[in-house]
Tab-separated table of C-alpha atoms in Angstrom:
chain	number	residue	atom	x	y	z
A	152	MET	CA	96.200	169.365	20.334
A	153	SER	CA	96.660	171.050	24.056
A	154	ASN	CA	93.273	171.689	26.109
A	155	ILE	CA	95.470	174.413	27.984
A	156	GLY	CA	92.847	177.168	28.561
A	157	LYS	CA	89.943	175.053	27.469
A	158	ILE	CA	86.757	175.649	29.680
A	159	ILE	CA	84.754	172.371	30.146
A	160	ARG	CA	80.929	173.270	31.824
A	161	VAL	CA	79.981	170.400	34.320
A	162	ASN	CA	76.996	169.936	36.334
A	163	ALA	CA	79.219	168.233	38.663
A	164	LEU	CA	82.938	168.046	39.189
A	165	PRO	CA	84.339	164.929	37.144
A	166	PRO	CA	85.686	161.914	40.241
A	167	GLU	CA	89.634	162.264	40.176
A	168	GLY	CA	90.293	159.922	38.158
A	169	GLU	CA	88.264	160.942	35.113
A	170	ARG	CA	89.472	164.747	35.011
A	171	GLN	CA	91.046	166.390	32.241
A	172	LYS	CA	94.340	168.089	32.590
A	173	ASN	CA	95.148	171.454	32.084
A	174	VAL	CA	91.745	172.750	31.941
A	175	ILE	CA	88.863	174.610	34.041
A	176	TYR	CA	85.856	172.903	34.616
A	177	GLN	CA	83.002	175.642	35.313
A	178	VAL	CA	80.506	173.828	37.787
A	179	ALA	CA	77.093	174.744	38.132
A	180	GLU	CA	75.708	175.710	41.339
A	181	PRO	CA	72.399	173.750	42.492
A	182	GLY	CA	69.706	175.672	41.717
A	183	SER	CA	70.921	178.836	40.380
A	184	THR	CA	72.172	180.206	36.709
A	185	THR	CA	75.682	180.864	38.163
A	186	TYR	CA	78.959	178.358	37.982
A	187	LYS	CA	82.061	177.721	39.932
A	188	ASP	CA	85.624	177.650	38.211
A	189	TYR	CA	88.127	174.448	39.094
A	190	ALA	CA	91.919	174.613	37.601
A	191	ILE	CA	93.143	171.504	36.426
A	192	ASP	CA	96.681	170.967	36.130
A	193	GLU	CA	99.044	168.956	34.305
A	194	SER	CA	99.360	166.411	37.543
A	195	GLY	CA	95.718	166.258	37.852
A	196	ASP	CA	95.423	168.528	40.813
A	197	MET	CA	92.565	170.737	41.551
A	198	LYS	CA	93.994	174.573	42.132
A	199	THR	CA	92.360	177.153	43.514
A	200	PRO	CA	89.344	178.588	42.185
A	201	THR	CA	90.232	181.073	39.281
A	202	ALA	CA	87.839	183.861	39.648
A	203	GLY	CA	85.218	185.036	42.418
A	204	VAL	CA	86.537	183.740	45.173
A	205	GLN	CA	86.282	185.022	48.763
A	206	PRO	CA	87.916	184.285	52.054
A	207	GLU	CA	84.438	183.012	53.552
A	208	ASP	CA	83.904	181.084	50.144
A	209	LEU	CA	87.367	179.302	50.651
A	210	LYS	CA	86.273	178.466	54.497
A	211	ASP	CA	83.068	177.024	53.670
A	212	THR	CA	81.634	177.118	50.059
A	213	LEU	CA	84.375	176.319	47.738
A	214	VAL	CA	84.629	172.778	47.370
A	215	ASN	CA	81.261	170.982	46.387
A	216	ILE	CA	81.498	166.677	48.291
A	217	THR	CA	81.218	164.066	45.853
A	218	ASP	CA	83.342	161.703	47.883
A	219	PRO	CA	80.748	158.481	48.154
A	220	ASP	CA	81.906	157.863	51.427
A	221	LEU	CA	81.831	161.866	52.944
A	222	LEU	CA	78.270	161.954	51.167
A	223	THR	CA	77.210	158.607	52.774
A	224	ALA	CA	77.914	160.237	56.281
A	225	GLY	CA	75.562	163.149	55.444
A	226	ILE	CA	78.756	165.041	54.455
A	227	THR	CA	77.709	167.438	50.836
A	228	THR	CA	79.497	170.669	51.687
A	229	GLN	CA	83.007	172.015	52.553
A	230	LYS	CA	81.174	173.450	55.302
A	231	GLU	CA	79.896	170.358	56.902
A	232	TYR	CA	83.122	168.899	56.150
A	233	ASN	CA	85.147	171.323	58.041
A	234	ILE	CA	82.733	170.957	60.777
A	235	HIS	CA	83.336	167.135	60.939
A	236	THR	CA	86.911	167.668	60.407
A	237	GLY	CA	87.257	170.128	63.381
A	238	GLU	CA	85.657	168.044	65.803
A	239	ARG	CA	87.650	165.284	64.678
A	240	LEU	CA	90.621	167.161	65.391
A	241	LYS	CA	89.666	167.959	68.912
A	242	ASN	CA	89.938	164.412	69.445
A	243	LYS	CA	93.271	163.935	68.533
A	244	ILE	CA	96.690	164.235	70.553
A	245	ASP	CA	100.064	165.144	70.238
A	246	GLN	CA	102.982	162.729	69.299
A	247	PRO	CA	104.956	162.337	72.478
A	248	SER	CA	108.402	163.400	72.662
A	249	THR	CA	109.414	163.006	75.865
A	250	ASN	CA	110.188	159.814	78.057
A	251	GLY	CA	108.196	160.269	81.333
A	252	ASN	CA	107.162	157.271	84.139
A	253	VAL	CA	104.108	156.098	85.764
A	254	GLN	CA	104.267	159.041	88.766
A	255	ASP	CA	104.418	161.840	86.260
A	256	TYR	CA	101.976	160.170	83.727
A	257	PRO	CA	99.873	158.158	85.534
A	258	SER	CA	97.249	157.788	82.772
A	259	VAL	CA	96.898	156.231	79.082
A	260	LEU	CA	94.835	155.924	76.500
A	261	GLY	CA	92.139	152.097	76.428
A	262	LEU	CA	89.885	151.899	73.183
A	263	ASP	CA	86.776	149.406	73.417
A	264	GLN	CA	85.486	147.395	70.707
A	265	ASN	CA	83.254	150.594	69.244
A	266	GLY	CA	86.602	152.703	69.239
A	267	ASN	CA	85.425	154.662	72.017
A	268	THR	CA	88.478	156.008	74.591
A	269	ALA	CA	88.739	156.224	78.218
A	270	LYS	CA	91.465	157.258	80.658
A	271	LEU	CA	93.013	153.807	82.527
A	272	PRO	CA	95.520	153.631	85.115
A	273	ALA	CA	98.861	153.325	83.578
A	274	GLY	CA	100.336	151.011	86.529
A	275	ASP	CA	97.471	148.362	86.039
A	276	LEU	CA	98.450	147.918	82.028
A	277	GLY	CA	99.569	144.650	81.800
A	278	LYS	CA	100.388	144.183	85.647
A	279	ASN	CA	101.393	140.829	86.329
A	280	ILE	CA	104.279	139.613	88.536
A	281	ALA	CA	106.331	138.476	85.213
A	282	ASN	CA	106.582	142.281	83.303
A	283	SER	CA	106.263	144.276	86.100
A	284	SER	CA	107.406	146.278	88.608
A	285	LEU	CA	105.676	145.595	92.666
A	286	THR	CA	107.742	148.125	94.209
A	287	SER	CA	108.550	151.822	93.621
A	288	ILE	CA	112.028	151.242	93.583
A	289	PRO	CA	113.207	152.691	89.738
A	290	GLY	CA	114.425	149.671	87.046
A	291	ALA	CA	112.741	147.439	89.728
A	292	GLY	CA	110.018	144.373	87.374
A	293	LEU	CA	111.032	140.805	86.073
A	294	THR	CA	112.473	139.910	83.016
A	295	LEU	CA	110.909	136.940	80.865
A	296	GLY	CA	113.432	133.837	79.935
A	297	ALA	CA	116.248	135.271	81.929
A	298	ASP	CA	117.429	134.694	85.568
A	299	TRP	CA	115.643	137.218	88.186
A	300	VAL	CA	115.162	137.738	91.568
A	301	ILE	CA	111.609	139.574	93.892
A	302	ASN	CA	113.713	141.631	95.699
A	303	THR	CA	110.578	142.359	98.987
A	304	THR	CA	112.391	145.154	100.180
A	305	GLY	CA	111.438	143.360	103.927
A	306	LEU	CA	107.959	143.833	102.331
A	307	ASN	CA	105.318	140.941	103.355
A	308	TYR	CA	103.984	139.287	99.829
A	309	SER	CA	100.987	136.939	100.145
A	310	ILE	CA	100.047	134.588	98.156
A	311	LYS	CA	95.654	134.175	98.996
A	312	GLY	CA	93.142	131.438	97.903
A	313	LEU	CA	94.599	128.702	96.871
A	314	ALA	CA	93.117	125.280	96.752
A	315	ASP	CA	93.957	122.605	99.429
A	316	VAL	CA	95.444	119.955	98.556
A	317	SER	CA	96.512	118.257	101.894
A	318	ASN	CA	94.693	114.936	100.506
A	319	ASP	CA	96.161	114.875	97.040
A	320	SER	CA	98.982	112.258	96.831
A	321	SER	CA	100.079	114.037	93.809
A	322	PHE	CA	101.172	116.786	95.583
A	323	ASN	CA	104.524	115.712	97.101
A	324	ILE	CA	107.166	117.979	96.321
A	325	LEU	CA	108.401	120.947	98.288
A	326	LEU	CA	109.651	124.812	97.443
A	327	ALA	CA	112.925	124.881	98.694
A	328	GLN	CA	116.028	127.682	99.476
A	329	ASN	CA	119.133	128.161	99.588
A	330	SER	CA	121.216	130.325	101.269
A	331	ASN	CA	121.270	132.825	98.575
A	332	GLY	CA	117.445	132.661	98.807
A	333	ARG	CA	117.478	130.456	95.325
A	334	VAL	CA	113.845	129.049	94.971
A	335	SER	CA	113.372	125.402	93.471
A	336	ARG	CA	112.057	122.237	94.072
A	337	SER	CA	112.990	119.288	96.702
A	338	ASN	CA	111.391	116.296	97.730
A	339	GLY	CA	112.388	117.368	101.515
A	340	LYS	CA	114.689	114.793	102.306
A	341	GLN	CA	117.133	117.157	102.731
A	342	PRO	CA	115.403	119.806	104.474
A	343	PHE	CA	114.219	116.961	107.030
A	344	GLN	CA	117.570	115.647	107.123
A	345	ALA	CA	118.994	118.901	108.397
A	346	LEU	CA	115.986	119.646	111.385
A	347	PRO	CA	117.659	117.594	113.910
A	348	ALA	CA	120.675	119.681	114.069
A	349	SER	CA	118.334	122.825	114.485
A	350	LEU	CA	116.393	121.464	117.449
A	351	ASN	CA	118.242	121.939	121.349
A	352	ASP	CA	117.135	118.821	123.398
A	353	ASN	CA	113.664	120.756	124.920
A	354	GLU	CA	112.258	121.069	121.195
A	355	LYS	CA	113.268	117.352	120.398
A	356	ILE	CA	112.080	116.096	123.333
A	357	SER	CA	108.547	117.569	122.378
A	358	TRP	CA	108.825	116.530	118.793
A	359	ARG	CA	109.577	112.848	119.841
A	360	ASN	CA	106.447	112.879	122.098
A	361	GLY	CA	104.387	114.435	118.504
A	362	MET	CA	105.361	111.449	116.652
A	363	ARG	CA	104.177	108.758	119.254
A	364	LEU	CA	101.935	106.770	118.447
A	365	SER	CA	97.882	107.064	120.214
A	366	THR	CA	99.168	103.630	122.450
A	367	GLU	CA	102.470	104.695	122.661
A	368	VAL	CA	103.646	106.454	125.989
A	369	TYR	CA	107.586	108.172	125.306
A	370	SER	CA	109.740	108.578	128.184
A	371	THR	CA	113.569	108.872	128.639
A	372	GLY	CA	113.227	106.306	130.616
A	373	GLN	CA	113.334	104.052	126.908
A	374	PRO	CA	115.214	100.483	127.450
A	375	ARG	CA	118.771	100.545	125.905
A	376	ILE	CA	120.997	97.696	125.189
A	377	ASP	CA	125.131	98.606	125.372
A	378	SER	CA	126.511	94.902	125.532
A	379	VAL	CA	126.103	91.667	125.101
A	380	ILE	CA	127.895	89.362	127.226
A	381	LEU	CA	128.735	87.150	126.098
A	382	PRO	CA	129.073	88.081	121.948
A	383	PHE	CA	129.421	84.418	121.440
A	384	VAL	CA	127.701	81.097	122.243
A	385	ASP	CA	128.269	77.812	121.361
A	386	ASN	CA	124.997	75.816	119.824
A	387	SER	CA	126.816	72.498	119.343
A	388	LEU	CA	126.216	72.253	123.180
A	389	THR	CA	122.789	70.782	124.516
A	390	PHE	CA	122.509	72.380	128.071
A	391	THR	CA	121.397	75.872	128.811
A	392	GLN	CA	123.744	78.670	128.406
A	393	TYR	CA	123.216	82.175	129.604
A	394	ILE	CA	123.665	85.224	127.932
A	395	THR	CA	123.814	88.844	129.669
A	396	LEU	CA	122.324	92.242	128.596
A	397	ILE	CA	123.906	95.209	130.069
A	398	GLY	CA	122.458	99.257	128.780
A	399	LEU	CA	119.998	101.364	130.574
A	400	ASN	CA	116.298	101.203	132.032
A	401	LEU	CA	116.261	97.285	131.850
A	402	PHE	CA	114.352	97.131	134.804
A	403	VAL	CA	111.264	95.292	133.767
A	404	ASP	CA	108.994	92.728	135.265
A	405	ASN	CA	108.654	89.687	133.250
A	406	GLN	CA	105.292	89.128	134.555
A	407	THR	CA	103.036	91.795	133.082
A	408	PRO	CA	101.823	91.893	129.921
A	409	ASN	CA	103.346	94.896	128.800
A	410	ALA	CA	106.679	93.643	129.079
A	411	SER	CA	108.838	91.502	126.535
A	412	LEU	CA	112.100	90.482	125.350
A	413	VAL	CA	112.476	89.385	121.893
A	414	MET	CA	115.651	88.244	119.776
A	415	LYS	CA	115.653	88.888	116.510
A	416	ARG	CA	117.762	86.584	113.950
A	417	VAL	CA	119.278	89.466	111.742
A	418	LYS	CA	121.669	87.607	109.660
A	419	ASP	CA	122.919	84.160	108.722
A	420	ILE	CA	126.059	82.746	110.023
A	421	ASN	CA	127.987	84.028	107.102
A	422	GLY	CA	126.819	87.732	107.612
A	423	ASN	CA	124.227	87.813	104.943
A	424	ALA	CA	121.154	90.117	106.171
A	425	LEU	CA	118.070	88.053	106.346
A	426	THR	CA	115.421	89.909	104.460
A	427	THR	CA	112.858	89.179	107.157
A	428	PRO	CA	114.406	88.686	110.777
A	429	GLU	CA	113.278	86.143	111.986
A	430	GLU	CA	111.668	86.517	115.826
A	431	TYR	CA	112.131	84.729	118.846
A	432	LYS	CA	110.347	85.498	122.246
A	433	ILE	CA	112.283	84.966	125.636
A	434	ASN	CA	109.863	84.178	128.438
A	435	ASN	CA	112.012	83.405	130.974
A	436	PHE	CA	114.421	86.593	131.603
A	437	ASN	CA	115.616	87.758	134.912
A	438	VAL	CA	116.325	91.376	136.258
A	439	LEU	CA	117.909	92.363	139.798
A	440	GLN	CA	116.174	94.973	141.909
A	441	ASN	CA	119.348	96.880	142.514
A	442	MET	CA	121.096	96.471	139.048
A	443	PRO	CA	118.464	97.615	136.957
A	444	ASN	CA	120.435	97.821	134.000
A	445	MET	CA	121.177	93.921	133.794
A	446	LEU	CA	118.986	91.714	131.955
A	447	ASN	CA	119.760	87.981	132.124
A	448	PHE	CA	118.255	84.830	130.381
A	449	GLY	CA	119.375	81.217	129.963
A	450	LEU	CA	118.199	79.461	126.629
A	451	ASN	CA	119.254	75.814	125.355
A	452	TRP	CA	121.102	77.273	121.934
A	453	SER	CA	120.980	73.992	120.393
A	454	THR	CA	117.371	74.160	119.247
A	455	TYR	CA	118.358	78.010	117.607
A	456	PRO	CA	120.231	77.882	114.020
A	457	GLN	CA	123.343	79.663	113.560
A	458	GLY	CA	123.716	83.389	112.344
A	459	TYR	CA	123.594	86.882	114.727
A	460	TYR	CA	121.180	87.945	116.739
A	461	GLN	CA	119.794	91.205	118.051
A	462	PHE	CA	117.586	91.675	121.253
A	463	PHE	CA	114.695	94.253	122.167
A	464	CYS	CA	113.108	94.791	125.545
A	465	THR	CA	110.119	96.215	125.235
A	466	HIS	CA	108.477	97.889	128.758
A	467	ASN	CA	105.508	100.948	128.994
A	468	LEU	CA	104.988	100.523	125.232
A	469	LEU	CA	108.773	102.255	125.033
A	470	THR	CA	111.645	99.580	122.972
A	471	ASN	CA	115.310	100.018	122.285
A	472	LEU	CA	116.044	101.473	118.680
A	473	SER	CA	119.082	99.258	118.224
A	474	SER	CA	121.209	96.535	119.778
A	475	PRO	CA	124.694	94.474	119.728
A	476	GLU	CA	124.911	91.164	118.000
A	477	LEU	CA	125.299	88.033	119.045
A	478	LEU	CA	126.709	85.080	117.100
A	479	VAL	CA	125.133	81.919	117.593
A	480	LYS	CA	127.857	79.304	116.023
A	481	GLN	CA	128.832	75.534	116.523
A	482	GLY	CA	132.476	74.973	118.137
A	483	ILE	CA	132.460	78.037	120.163
A	484	THR	CA	134.506	77.103	123.600
A	485	PHE	CA	137.130	79.208	126.014
A	486	THR	CA	140.074	77.394	126.547
A	487	ALA	CA	141.495	77.812	129.873
A	488	LEU	CA	144.612	79.679	130.204
A	489	THR	CA	148.279	78.952	132.049
A	490	PRO	CA	149.541	82.512	131.608
A	491	VAL	CA	153.559	82.429	132.092
A	492	TRP	CA	154.538	85.713	134.092
A	493	GLN	CA	157.395	87.265	133.201
A	494	ASP	CA	159.443	90.515	133.539
A	495	LEU	CA	158.656	90.981	137.154
A	496	ALA	CA	159.900	94.102	138.484
A	497	GLY	CA	159.452	96.312	142.311
A	498	GLY	CA	156.569	94.723	144.422
A	499	ALA	CA	154.725	92.527	141.903
A	500	SER	CA	155.098	88.621	142.877
A	501	VAL	CA	152.559	85.848	141.644
A	502	ASP	CA	150.794	83.859	144.185
A	503	SER	CA	150.007	80.049	144.086
A	504	SER	CA	146.539	80.320	142.359
A	505	ASN	CA	149.186	82.181	139.610
A	506	ASN	CA	147.637	85.214	140.259
A	507	ILE	CA	149.715	88.405	139.946
A	508	VAL	CA	150.046	90.094	142.824
A	509	LEU	CA	150.520	94.078	142.947
A	510	GLY	CA	151.613	94.593	147.075
A	511	SER	CA	154.170	97.757	145.722
A	512	ALA	CA	154.409	99.898	143.201
A	513	GLY	CA	156.008	96.993	140.152
A	514	SER	CA	154.715	95.513	137.169
A	515	ALA	CA	154.665	92.873	135.209
A	516	ARG	CA	153.558	90.734	132.265
A	517	THR	CA	152.801	87.275	130.794
A	518	ASN	CA	153.605	85.547	127.944
A	519	VAL	CA	152.054	86.467	124.650
A	520	LEU	CA	149.061	84.718	124.844
A	521	ILE	CA	147.206	85.832	121.047
A	522	ASP	CA	148.880	85.781	118.427
A	523	THR	CA	148.528	87.752	115.012
A	524	SER	CA	147.054	84.870	113.181
A	525	GLN	CA	144.742	83.656	115.589
A	526	MET	CA	143.073	87.002	115.946
A	527	THR	CA	142.236	87.233	111.975
A	528	ASN	CA	138.281	85.889	113.192
A	529	GLY	CA	138.456	87.992	116.965
A	530	PHE	CA	138.983	86.827	120.344
A	531	VAL	CA	137.320	87.236	123.937
A	532	VAL	CA	140.317	87.120	126.912
A	533	LYS	CA	137.938	86.332	130.307
A	534	CYS	CA	140.043	88.210	133.080
A	535	SER	CA	139.423	88.249	137.178
A	536	VAL	CA	139.839	91.203	139.410
A	537	ALA	CA	140.446	92.728	142.579
A	538	THR	CA	141.699	94.929	144.352
A	539	SER	CA	142.367	95.803	148.633
A	540	VAL	CA	143.909	99.017	148.737
A	541	GLY	CA	142.758	102.150	150.382
A	542	SER	CA	144.680	104.903	151.145
A	543	ASN	CA	147.266	105.220	154.175
A	544	GLY	CA	146.285	108.796	155.448
A	545	ALA	CA	148.102	111.130	152.868
A	546	ASN	CA	149.761	108.081	151.231
A	547	PHE	CA	147.023	107.941	148.651
A	548	ALA	CA	146.898	105.188	146.259
A	549	GLY	CA	148.678	105.644	143.056
A	550	HIS	CA	147.233	104.256	139.528
A	551	THR	CA	147.074	100.717	138.723
A	552	ARG	CA	146.037	98.841	135.792
A	553	PHE	CA	145.094	94.641	134.147
A	554	THR	CA	145.186	95.336	130.545
A	555	MET	CA	145.758	93.514	127.487
A	556	LYS	CA	148.551	94.698	126.296
A	557	GLY	CA	150.404	94.652	122.620
A	558	ASP	CA	153.611	96.128	121.808
A	559	ASP	CA	151.722	98.887	119.302
A	560	GLY	CA	151.632	100.311	122.853
A	561	LEU	CA	147.838	99.888	122.486
A	562	GLU	CA	146.249	98.243	126.224
A	563	TYR	CA	142.516	97.904	127.693
A	564	GLY	CA	141.230	97.063	130.177
A	565	VAL	CA	141.010	98.002	134.132
A	566	THR	CA	142.143	100.256	136.238
A	567	LEU	CA	142.608	100.330	140.010
A	568	THR	CA	142.942	103.044	142.569
A	569	GLY	CA	140.820	102.610	145.439
A	570	ASN	CA	138.160	101.272	142.809
A	571	LEU	CA	137.277	99.702	139.621
A	572	ASP	CA	136.615	101.507	136.307
A	573	PHE	CA	137.821	101.226	132.502
A	574	TYR	CA	141.063	101.556	131.080
A	575	PRO	CA	141.789	103.581	128.582
A	576	ASN	CA	138.376	105.802	129.523
A	577	THR	CA	136.335	105.253	132.366
A	578	VAL	CA	132.726	105.381	133.431
A	579	GLY	CA	132.396	106.549	136.728
A	580	GLY	CA	134.000	103.675	138.752
A	581	PHE	CA	132.652	100.400	139.628
A	582	THR	CA	130.457	99.765	143.149
A	583	THR	CA	132.426	96.201	143.699
A	584	LYS	CA	135.847	95.932	143.649
A	585	VAL	CA	135.974	92.420	142.431
A	586	ASP	CA	134.949	91.840	139.135
A	587	VAL	CA	135.341	89.416	136.008
A	588	LEU	CA	136.209	91.419	132.889
A	589	TYR	CA	135.859	90.655	129.043
A	590	ILE	CA	137.925	91.790	126.908
A	591	SER	CA	136.887	90.920	123.245
A	592	TYR	CA	137.471	92.139	119.843
A	593	TYR	CA	134.783	91.480	116.165
A	594	ASN	CA	134.526	93.067	113.447
A	595	GLY	CA	136.472	96.501	114.487
A	596	LEU	CA	134.658	96.697	117.569
A	597	LEU	CA	136.789	96.367	121.264
A	598	THR	CA	134.611	95.997	123.691
A	599	LEU	CA	134.795	95.795	128.063
A	600	ALA	CA	132.272	94.254	130.353
A	601	ALA	CA	132.538	93.893	134.048
A	602	GLU	CA	130.411	91.093	134.452
A	603	VAL	CA	129.191	92.128	137.931
A	604	ASN	CA	129.187	95.604	137.730
A	605	GLY	CA	127.118	95.632	134.931
A	606	LYS	CA	129.046	97.868	132.970
A	607	THR	CA	131.025	97.914	129.770
A	608	ARG	CA	132.363	100.388	127.147
A	609	VAL	CA	133.031	99.536	123.399
A	610	PHE	CA	135.475	101.096	121.149
A	611	ALA	CA	136.180	101.512	117.898
A	612	VAL	CA	139.948	100.186	116.798
A	613	THR	CA	141.634	98.970	114.000
A	614	SER	CA	144.970	98.071	114.960
A	615	ILE	CA	144.356	95.217	116.832
A	616	PRO	CA	144.469	92.149	114.609
A	617	SER	CA	148.336	93.203	113.907
A	618	THR	CA	150.222	92.858	116.802
A	619	PRO	CA	149.980	89.833	119.413
A	620	ARG	CA	147.817	90.246	122.952
A	621	TYR	CA	149.494	89.568	126.256
A	622	PHE	CA	148.507	90.393	129.812
A	623	TYR	CA	150.292	93.603	131.197
A	624	ALA	CA	150.363	94.809	135.727
A	625	LEU	CA	151.331	98.016	136.660
A	626	ARG	CA	151.074	99.883	139.557
A	627	GLN	CA	152.686	102.975	140.419
A	628	GLY	CA	152.538	102.672	144.429
A	629	GLY	CA	150.885	104.624	147.460
A	630	GLY	CA	147.765	102.758	149.528
A	631	ILE	CA	147.881	100.001	151.614
A	632	GLY	CA	146.711	96.465	150.196
A	633	SER	CA	146.921	94.589	147.159
A	634	PHE	CA	145.986	94.404	143.395
A	635	VAL	CA	145.328	91.045	142.374
A	636	ALA	CA	144.528	89.932	139.122
A	637	LYS	CA	145.045	87.051	136.252
A	638	PRO	CA	143.519	86.238	132.710
A	639	THR	CA	141.451	82.106	132.703
A	640	GLU	CA	140.289	81.698	129.531
A	641	LEU	CA	140.528	82.552	126.052
A	642	LEU	CA	138.077	82.024	123.412
A	643	LEU	CA	138.995	82.388	119.764
A	644	LEU	CA	136.304	82.925	116.883
């Protein structure tokens, strides 16, 4: 049977799920004998009251509140419900439809744990270096998980309050930057290797002074050893043999405790470096006041093991940083040379001591003194050279040279134009016009050493061992007087 039009009187409107459909509920007013009608349609929805409805009733007193949550909140009438709802709506904001920025919309809503709200500065929300714009440039900011750039636009950024880890050995990595501004970690090797090139000479001096120990005094007077004459010694001989060290700032007082000369054996006879160099102190070295760039000493080398030695001179707490090597080996002896002069031209002649004499323009050469097979391990040629030539008014002495030469065109020796000097590269002229010249080759280095004048010059060469060598003399003329020279001894290594 259909319920349409059925009227049901009740003291309270049943809950929504328990209502009958297509009926009218007449609900008794509390404390009154009147009823209010509520129509329930076929879907169970409540419709407008069927009769006796006034506009004010729709607003405040139409619905009798039965929801337990509302009743718990103290809302029992439509009027109270409307007031509560109005108060809540006043705190609502419209759904935004505009895209903005923090300049035009500087605030956002914040919510505490009790549901209370407050305005917060939009620029502070979630601010950190990885997700915020640290400048006002549109589009600035960082993207996590991708390469990113911090462009300061010339502003100074600071990181403050970091812990001091100066004494913590685990903090041994530097932050380094390349020319493109990329930042990464470094052990510091590359920056420190590049540092000297960025310093001028005054800054380098300041750096070196700053690095000295509390007991050290640094100055540009630091000793330096450029050459060892002779660079070879035979330790099968039991008498004293003398060695000369040539360099700079070698005028030291061997009677004072702050001066010393030390010899270190750094390699064995086969050229293998020693793990711990053997050290020998030299006590009887000599220095001449008028030759402050030379040290001379003599030792009985038969008491020292074969091998390669270096020398270190200390004066006023300053020590040379490096040294050429001296080879100590059994069976090293010089052989007297008897050169055969040939191809004499111009004013060249041979005197009774078998010297070549150039009294005027001319040239000469000897026979081959060292062939290719003899130069495999190196050699030393000892020569005597002298000049008495001077200019005769406007008649200036022309270029003259005495050298060890090969058919490859390479020649090394002395040039003589009123003064002695090295050829092909000079060192500024020799004081004494008579000297003993050593021309030695060993392990890719050719060394010229003038014994009397205390000068030396070292060349890096590659083709010397492949071409036979002879002694060559040349004078281009001019001046008065003669040039005299002769190769006297040869040492093959």
